[in-house]
mmCIF file of N, CA and C in Angstrom:
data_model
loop_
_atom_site.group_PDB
_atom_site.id
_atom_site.type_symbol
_atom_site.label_atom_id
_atom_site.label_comp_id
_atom_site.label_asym_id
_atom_site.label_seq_id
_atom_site.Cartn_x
_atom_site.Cartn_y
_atom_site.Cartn_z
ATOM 1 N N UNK H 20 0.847 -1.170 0.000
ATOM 2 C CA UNK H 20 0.000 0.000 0.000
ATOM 3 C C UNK H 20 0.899 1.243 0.000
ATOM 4 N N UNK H 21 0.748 2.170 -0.652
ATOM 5 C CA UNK H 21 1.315 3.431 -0.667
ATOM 6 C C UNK H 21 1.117 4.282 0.176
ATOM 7 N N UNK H 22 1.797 5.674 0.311
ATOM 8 C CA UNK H 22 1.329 6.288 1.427
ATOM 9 C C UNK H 22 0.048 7.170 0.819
ATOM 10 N N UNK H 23 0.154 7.536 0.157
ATOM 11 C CA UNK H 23 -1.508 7.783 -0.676
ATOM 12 C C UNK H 23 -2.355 7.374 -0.851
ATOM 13 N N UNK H 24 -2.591 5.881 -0.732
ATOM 14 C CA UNK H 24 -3.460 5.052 -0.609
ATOM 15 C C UNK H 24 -4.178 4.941 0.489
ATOM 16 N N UNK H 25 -3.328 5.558 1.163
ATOM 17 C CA UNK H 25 -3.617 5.335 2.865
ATOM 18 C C UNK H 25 -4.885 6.113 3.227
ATOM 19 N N UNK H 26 -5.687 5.452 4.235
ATOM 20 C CA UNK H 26 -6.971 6.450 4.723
ATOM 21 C C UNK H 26 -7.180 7.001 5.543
ATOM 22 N N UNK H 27 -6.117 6.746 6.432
ATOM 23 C CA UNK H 27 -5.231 8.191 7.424
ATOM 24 C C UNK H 27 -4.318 7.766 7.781
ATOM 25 N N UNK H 28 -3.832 9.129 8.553
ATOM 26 C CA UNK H 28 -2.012 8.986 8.046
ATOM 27 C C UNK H 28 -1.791 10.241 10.026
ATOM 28 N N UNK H 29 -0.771 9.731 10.890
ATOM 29 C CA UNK H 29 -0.839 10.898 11.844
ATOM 30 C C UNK H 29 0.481 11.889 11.882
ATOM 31 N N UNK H 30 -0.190 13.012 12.387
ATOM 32 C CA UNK H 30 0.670 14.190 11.773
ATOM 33 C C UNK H 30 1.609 14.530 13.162
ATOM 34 N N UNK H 31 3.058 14.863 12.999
ATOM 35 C CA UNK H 31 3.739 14.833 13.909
ATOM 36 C C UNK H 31 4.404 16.359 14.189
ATOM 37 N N UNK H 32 4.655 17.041 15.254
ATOM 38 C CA UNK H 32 4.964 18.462 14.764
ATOM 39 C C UNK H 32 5.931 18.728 16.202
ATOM 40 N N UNK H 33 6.320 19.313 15.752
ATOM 41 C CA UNK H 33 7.579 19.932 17.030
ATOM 42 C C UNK H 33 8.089 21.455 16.829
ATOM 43 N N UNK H 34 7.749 22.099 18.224
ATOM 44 C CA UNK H 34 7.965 23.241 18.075
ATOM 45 C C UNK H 34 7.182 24.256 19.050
ATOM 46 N N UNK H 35 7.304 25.551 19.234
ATOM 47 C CA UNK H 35 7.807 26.353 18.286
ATOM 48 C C UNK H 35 9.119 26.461 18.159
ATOM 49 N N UNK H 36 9.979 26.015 17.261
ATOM 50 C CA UNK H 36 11.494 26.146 17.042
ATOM 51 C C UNK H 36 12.083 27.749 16.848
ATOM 52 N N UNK H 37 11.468 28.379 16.677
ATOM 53 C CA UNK H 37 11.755 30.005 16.629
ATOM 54 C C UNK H 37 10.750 30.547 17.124
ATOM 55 N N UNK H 38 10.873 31.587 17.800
ATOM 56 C CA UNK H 38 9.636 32.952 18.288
ATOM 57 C C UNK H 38 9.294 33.439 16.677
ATOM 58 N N UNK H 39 7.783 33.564 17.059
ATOM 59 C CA UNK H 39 6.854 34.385 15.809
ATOM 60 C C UNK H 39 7.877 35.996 15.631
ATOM 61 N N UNK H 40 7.957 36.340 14.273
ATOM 62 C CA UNK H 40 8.300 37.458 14.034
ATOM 63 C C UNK H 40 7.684 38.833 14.725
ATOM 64 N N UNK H 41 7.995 39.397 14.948
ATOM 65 C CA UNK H 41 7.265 40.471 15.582
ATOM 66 C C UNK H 41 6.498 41.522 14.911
ATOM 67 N N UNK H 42 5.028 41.391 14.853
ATOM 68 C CA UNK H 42 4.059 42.124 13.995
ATOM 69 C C UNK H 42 3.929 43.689 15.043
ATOM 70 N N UNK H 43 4.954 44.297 14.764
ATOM 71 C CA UNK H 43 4.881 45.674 15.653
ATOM 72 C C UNK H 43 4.563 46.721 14.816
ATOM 73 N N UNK H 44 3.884 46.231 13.315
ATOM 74 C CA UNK H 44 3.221 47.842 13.258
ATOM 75 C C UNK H 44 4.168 47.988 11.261
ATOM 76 N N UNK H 45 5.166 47.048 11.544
ATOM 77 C CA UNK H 45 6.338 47.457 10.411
ATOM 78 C C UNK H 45 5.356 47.162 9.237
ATOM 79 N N UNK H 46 5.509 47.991 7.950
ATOM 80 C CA UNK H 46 5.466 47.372 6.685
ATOM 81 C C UNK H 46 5.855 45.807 6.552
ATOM 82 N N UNK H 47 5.406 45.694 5.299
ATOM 83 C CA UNK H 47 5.246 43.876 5.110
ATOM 84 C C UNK H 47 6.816 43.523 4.555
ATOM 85 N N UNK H 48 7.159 44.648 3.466
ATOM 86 C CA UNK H 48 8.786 44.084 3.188
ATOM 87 C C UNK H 48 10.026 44.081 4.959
ATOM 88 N N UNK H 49 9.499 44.926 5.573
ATOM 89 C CA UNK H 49 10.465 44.796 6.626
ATOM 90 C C UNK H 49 9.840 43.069 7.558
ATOM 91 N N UNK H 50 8.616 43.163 7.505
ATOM 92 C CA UNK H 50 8.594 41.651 8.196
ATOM 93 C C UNK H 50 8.998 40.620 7.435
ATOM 94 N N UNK H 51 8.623 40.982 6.046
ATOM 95 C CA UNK H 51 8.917 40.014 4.936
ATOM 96 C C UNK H 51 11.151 39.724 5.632
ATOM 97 N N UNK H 52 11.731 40.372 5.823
ATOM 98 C CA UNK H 52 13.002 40.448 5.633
ATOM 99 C C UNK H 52 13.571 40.102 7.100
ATOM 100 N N UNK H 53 12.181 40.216 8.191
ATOM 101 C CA UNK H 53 12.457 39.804 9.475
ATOM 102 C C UNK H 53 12.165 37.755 9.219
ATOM 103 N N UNK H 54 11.324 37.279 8.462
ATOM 104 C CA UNK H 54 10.985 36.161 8.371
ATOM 105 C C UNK H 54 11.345 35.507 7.713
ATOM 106 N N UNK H 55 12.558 35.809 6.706
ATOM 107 C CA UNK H 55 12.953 35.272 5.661
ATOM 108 C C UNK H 55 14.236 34.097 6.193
ATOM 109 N N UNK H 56 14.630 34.624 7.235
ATOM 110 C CA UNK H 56 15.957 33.744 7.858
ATOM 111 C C UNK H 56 15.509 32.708 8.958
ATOM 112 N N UNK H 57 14.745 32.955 9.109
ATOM 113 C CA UNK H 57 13.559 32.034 10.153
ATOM 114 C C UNK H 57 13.213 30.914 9.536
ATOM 115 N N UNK H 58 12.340 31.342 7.900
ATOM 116 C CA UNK H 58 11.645 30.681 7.701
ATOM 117 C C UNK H 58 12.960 29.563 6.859
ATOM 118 N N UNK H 59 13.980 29.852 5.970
ATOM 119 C CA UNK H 59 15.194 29.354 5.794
ATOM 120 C C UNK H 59 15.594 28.574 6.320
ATOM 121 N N UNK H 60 15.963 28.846 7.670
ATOM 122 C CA UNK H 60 16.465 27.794 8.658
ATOM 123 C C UNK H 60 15.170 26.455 8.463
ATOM 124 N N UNK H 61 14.311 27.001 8.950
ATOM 125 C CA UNK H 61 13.172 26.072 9.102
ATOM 126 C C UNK H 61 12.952 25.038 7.967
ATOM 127 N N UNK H 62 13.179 25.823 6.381
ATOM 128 C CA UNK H 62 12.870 24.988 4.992
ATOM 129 C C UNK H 62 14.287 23.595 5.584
ATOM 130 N N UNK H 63 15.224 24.138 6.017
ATOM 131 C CA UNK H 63 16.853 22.966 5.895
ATOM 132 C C UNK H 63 16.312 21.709 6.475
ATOM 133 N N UNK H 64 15.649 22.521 8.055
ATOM 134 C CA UNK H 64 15.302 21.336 8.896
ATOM 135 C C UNK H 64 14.357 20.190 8.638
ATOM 136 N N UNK H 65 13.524 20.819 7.228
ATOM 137 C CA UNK H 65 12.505 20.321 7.310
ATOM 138 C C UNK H 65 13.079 19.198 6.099
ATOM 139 N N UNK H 66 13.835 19.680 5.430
ATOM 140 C CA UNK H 66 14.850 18.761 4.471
ATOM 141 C C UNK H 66 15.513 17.646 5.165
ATOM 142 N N UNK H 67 16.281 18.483 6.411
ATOM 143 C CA UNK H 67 17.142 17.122 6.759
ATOM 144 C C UNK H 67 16.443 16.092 7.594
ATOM 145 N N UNK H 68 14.824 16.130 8.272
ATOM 146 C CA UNK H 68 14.080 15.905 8.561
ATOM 147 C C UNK H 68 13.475 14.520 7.583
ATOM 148 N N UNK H 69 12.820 15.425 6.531
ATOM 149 C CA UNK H 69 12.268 14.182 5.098
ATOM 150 C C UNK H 69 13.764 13.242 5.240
ATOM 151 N N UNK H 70 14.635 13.626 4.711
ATOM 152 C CA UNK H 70 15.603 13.095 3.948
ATOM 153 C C UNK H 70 15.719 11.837 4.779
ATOM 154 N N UNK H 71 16.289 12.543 6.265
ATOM 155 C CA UNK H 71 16.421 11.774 7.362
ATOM 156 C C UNK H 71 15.905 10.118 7.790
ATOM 157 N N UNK H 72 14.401 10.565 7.306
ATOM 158 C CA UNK H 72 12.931 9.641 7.353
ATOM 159 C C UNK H 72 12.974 8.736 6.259
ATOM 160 N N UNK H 73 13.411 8.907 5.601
ATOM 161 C CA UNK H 73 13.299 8.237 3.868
ATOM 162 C C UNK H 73 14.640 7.250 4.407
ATOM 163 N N UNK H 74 15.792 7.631 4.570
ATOM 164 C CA UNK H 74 16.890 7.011 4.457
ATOM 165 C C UNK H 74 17.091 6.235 5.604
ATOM 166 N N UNK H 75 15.913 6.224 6.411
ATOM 167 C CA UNK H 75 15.947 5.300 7.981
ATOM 168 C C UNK H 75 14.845 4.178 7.279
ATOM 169 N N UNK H 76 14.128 4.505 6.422
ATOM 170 C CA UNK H 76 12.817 3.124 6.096
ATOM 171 C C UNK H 76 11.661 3.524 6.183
ATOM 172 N N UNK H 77 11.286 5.000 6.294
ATOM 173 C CA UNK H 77 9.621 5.493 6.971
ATOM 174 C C UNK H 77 9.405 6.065 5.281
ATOM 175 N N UNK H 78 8.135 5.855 5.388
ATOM 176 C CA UNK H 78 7.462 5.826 4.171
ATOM 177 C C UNK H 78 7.131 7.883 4.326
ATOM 178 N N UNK H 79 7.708 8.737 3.696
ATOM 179 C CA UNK H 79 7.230 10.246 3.330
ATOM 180 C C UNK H 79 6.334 10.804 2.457
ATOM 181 N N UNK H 80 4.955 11.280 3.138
ATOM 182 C CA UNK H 80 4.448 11.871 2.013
ATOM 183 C C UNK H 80 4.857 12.846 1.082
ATOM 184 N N UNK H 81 5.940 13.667 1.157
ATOM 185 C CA UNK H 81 6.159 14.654 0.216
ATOM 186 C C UNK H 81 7.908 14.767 0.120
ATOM 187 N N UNK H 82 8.423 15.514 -0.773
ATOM 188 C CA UNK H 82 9.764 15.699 -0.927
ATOM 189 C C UNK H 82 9.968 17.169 -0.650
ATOM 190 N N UNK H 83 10.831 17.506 0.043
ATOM 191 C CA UNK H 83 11.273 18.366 0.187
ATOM 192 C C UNK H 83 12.840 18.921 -0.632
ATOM 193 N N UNK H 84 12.264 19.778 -1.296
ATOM 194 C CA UNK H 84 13.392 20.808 -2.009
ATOM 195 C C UNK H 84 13.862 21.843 -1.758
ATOM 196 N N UNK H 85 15.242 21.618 -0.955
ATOM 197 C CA UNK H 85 15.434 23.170 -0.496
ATOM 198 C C UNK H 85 16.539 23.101 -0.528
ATOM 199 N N UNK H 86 17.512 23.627 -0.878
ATOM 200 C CA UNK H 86 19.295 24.263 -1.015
ATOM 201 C C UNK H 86 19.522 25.138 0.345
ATOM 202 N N UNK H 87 18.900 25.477 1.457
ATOM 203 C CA UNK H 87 19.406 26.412 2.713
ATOM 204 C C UNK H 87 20.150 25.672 3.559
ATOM 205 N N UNK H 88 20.901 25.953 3.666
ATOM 206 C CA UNK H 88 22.070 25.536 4.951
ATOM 207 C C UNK H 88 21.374 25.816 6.280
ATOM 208 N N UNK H 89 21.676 25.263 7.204
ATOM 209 C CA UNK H 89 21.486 25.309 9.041
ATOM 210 C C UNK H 89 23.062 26.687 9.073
ATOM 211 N N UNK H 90 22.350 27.736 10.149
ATOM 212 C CA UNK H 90 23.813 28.370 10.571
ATOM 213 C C UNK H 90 24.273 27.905 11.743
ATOM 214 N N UNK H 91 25.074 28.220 12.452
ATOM 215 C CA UNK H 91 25.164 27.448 14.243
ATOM 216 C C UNK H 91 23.921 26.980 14.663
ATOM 217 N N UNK H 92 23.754 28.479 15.276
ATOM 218 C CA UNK H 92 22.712 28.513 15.733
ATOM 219 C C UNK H 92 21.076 27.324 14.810
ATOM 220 N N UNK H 93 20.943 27.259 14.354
ATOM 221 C CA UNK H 93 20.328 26.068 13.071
ATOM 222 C C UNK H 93 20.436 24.876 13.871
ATOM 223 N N UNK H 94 21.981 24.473 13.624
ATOM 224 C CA UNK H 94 22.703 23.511 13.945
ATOM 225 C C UNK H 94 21.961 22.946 15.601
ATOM 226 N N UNK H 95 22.078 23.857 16.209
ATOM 227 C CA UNK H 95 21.682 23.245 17.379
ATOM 228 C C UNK H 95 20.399 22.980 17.786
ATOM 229 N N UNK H 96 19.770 24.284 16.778
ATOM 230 C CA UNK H 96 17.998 24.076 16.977
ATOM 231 C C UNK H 96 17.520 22.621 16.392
ATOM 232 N N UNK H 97 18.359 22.204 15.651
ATOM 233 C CA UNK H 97 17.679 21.106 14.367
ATOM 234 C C UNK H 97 18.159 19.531 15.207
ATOM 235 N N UNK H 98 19.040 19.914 15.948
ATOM 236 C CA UNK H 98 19.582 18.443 16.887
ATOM 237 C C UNK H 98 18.838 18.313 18.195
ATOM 238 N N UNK H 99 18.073 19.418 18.363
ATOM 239 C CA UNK H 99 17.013 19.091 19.650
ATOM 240 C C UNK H 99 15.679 18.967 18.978
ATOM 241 N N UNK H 100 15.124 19.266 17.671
ATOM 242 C CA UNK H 100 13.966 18.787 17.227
ATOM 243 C C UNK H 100 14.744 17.722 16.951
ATOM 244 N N UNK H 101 15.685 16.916 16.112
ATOM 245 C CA UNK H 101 16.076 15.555 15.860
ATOM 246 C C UNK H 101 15.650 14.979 16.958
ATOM 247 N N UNK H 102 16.187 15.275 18.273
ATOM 248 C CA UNK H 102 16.209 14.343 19.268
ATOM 249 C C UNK H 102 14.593 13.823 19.680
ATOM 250 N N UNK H 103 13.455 15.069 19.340
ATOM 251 C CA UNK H 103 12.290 15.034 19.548
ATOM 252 C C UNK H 103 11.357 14.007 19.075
ATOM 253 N N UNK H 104 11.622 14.024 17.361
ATOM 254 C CA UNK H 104 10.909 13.214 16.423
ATOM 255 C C UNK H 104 11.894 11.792 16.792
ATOM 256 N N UNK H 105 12.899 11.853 17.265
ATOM 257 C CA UNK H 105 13.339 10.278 17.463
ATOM 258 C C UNK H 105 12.255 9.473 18.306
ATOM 259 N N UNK H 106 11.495 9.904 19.347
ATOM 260 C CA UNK H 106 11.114 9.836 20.166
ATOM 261 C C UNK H 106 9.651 8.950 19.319
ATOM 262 N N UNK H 107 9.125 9.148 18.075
ATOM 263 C CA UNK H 107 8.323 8.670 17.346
ATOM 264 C C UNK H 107 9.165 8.062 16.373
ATOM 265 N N UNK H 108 10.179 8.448 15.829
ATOM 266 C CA UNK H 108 11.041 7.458 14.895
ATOM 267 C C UNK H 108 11.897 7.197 15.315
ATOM 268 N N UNK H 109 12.159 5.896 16.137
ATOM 269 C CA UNK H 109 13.877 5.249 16.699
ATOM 270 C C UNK H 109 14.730 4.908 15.842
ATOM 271 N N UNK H 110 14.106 4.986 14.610
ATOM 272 C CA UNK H 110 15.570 4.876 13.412
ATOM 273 C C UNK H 110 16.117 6.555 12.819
ATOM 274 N N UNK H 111 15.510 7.117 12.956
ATOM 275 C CA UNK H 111 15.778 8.673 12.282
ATOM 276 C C UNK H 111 17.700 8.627 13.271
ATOM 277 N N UNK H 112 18.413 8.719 12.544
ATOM 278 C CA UNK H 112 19.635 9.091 12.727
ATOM 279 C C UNK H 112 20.105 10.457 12.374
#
């Protein structure tokens, strides 16, 4: 059976991994430019996340395409959600 085939499927989520941007009033290009490195970080994790899942044996509904790097700071946010979702996947390495 595929994962599309499937007639439900449960959804797993961890977070909030960053504080909400701050809606103080700014124009949309300045939030746009406050959320852009947030949301970046977030596209990597969510890459090394899929990738992660696929290459342990868990069946993924979607692919993730994203070229953004983790910065340090990334780095460490993305190894305490790792540690989280292990907690539902004991193979995710």
């Amino acid at each position: 059976m595929s994962v599309e085939d499937s007639l439900s499927f449960d959804l797993l989520a961890h977070g909030p991994i960053y504080p909400e941007v701050d809606h103080d009033g700014s124009d949309r290009d300045t939030l746009m430019e406050r959320h852009k490195p947030i949301r970046n970080q977030v596209g990597a994790m969510e890459k090394l996340l899929c990738d992660g899942l696929r290459e342990a044996g868990y069946d993924v509904m979607n692919i993730v395409n994203c070229r953004w790097e983790l910065s340090a700071e990334g780095e460490e946010k993305w190894a305490a959600a790792k540690e989280a979702f292990r907690q539902a996947f004991p193979a995710l390495r």
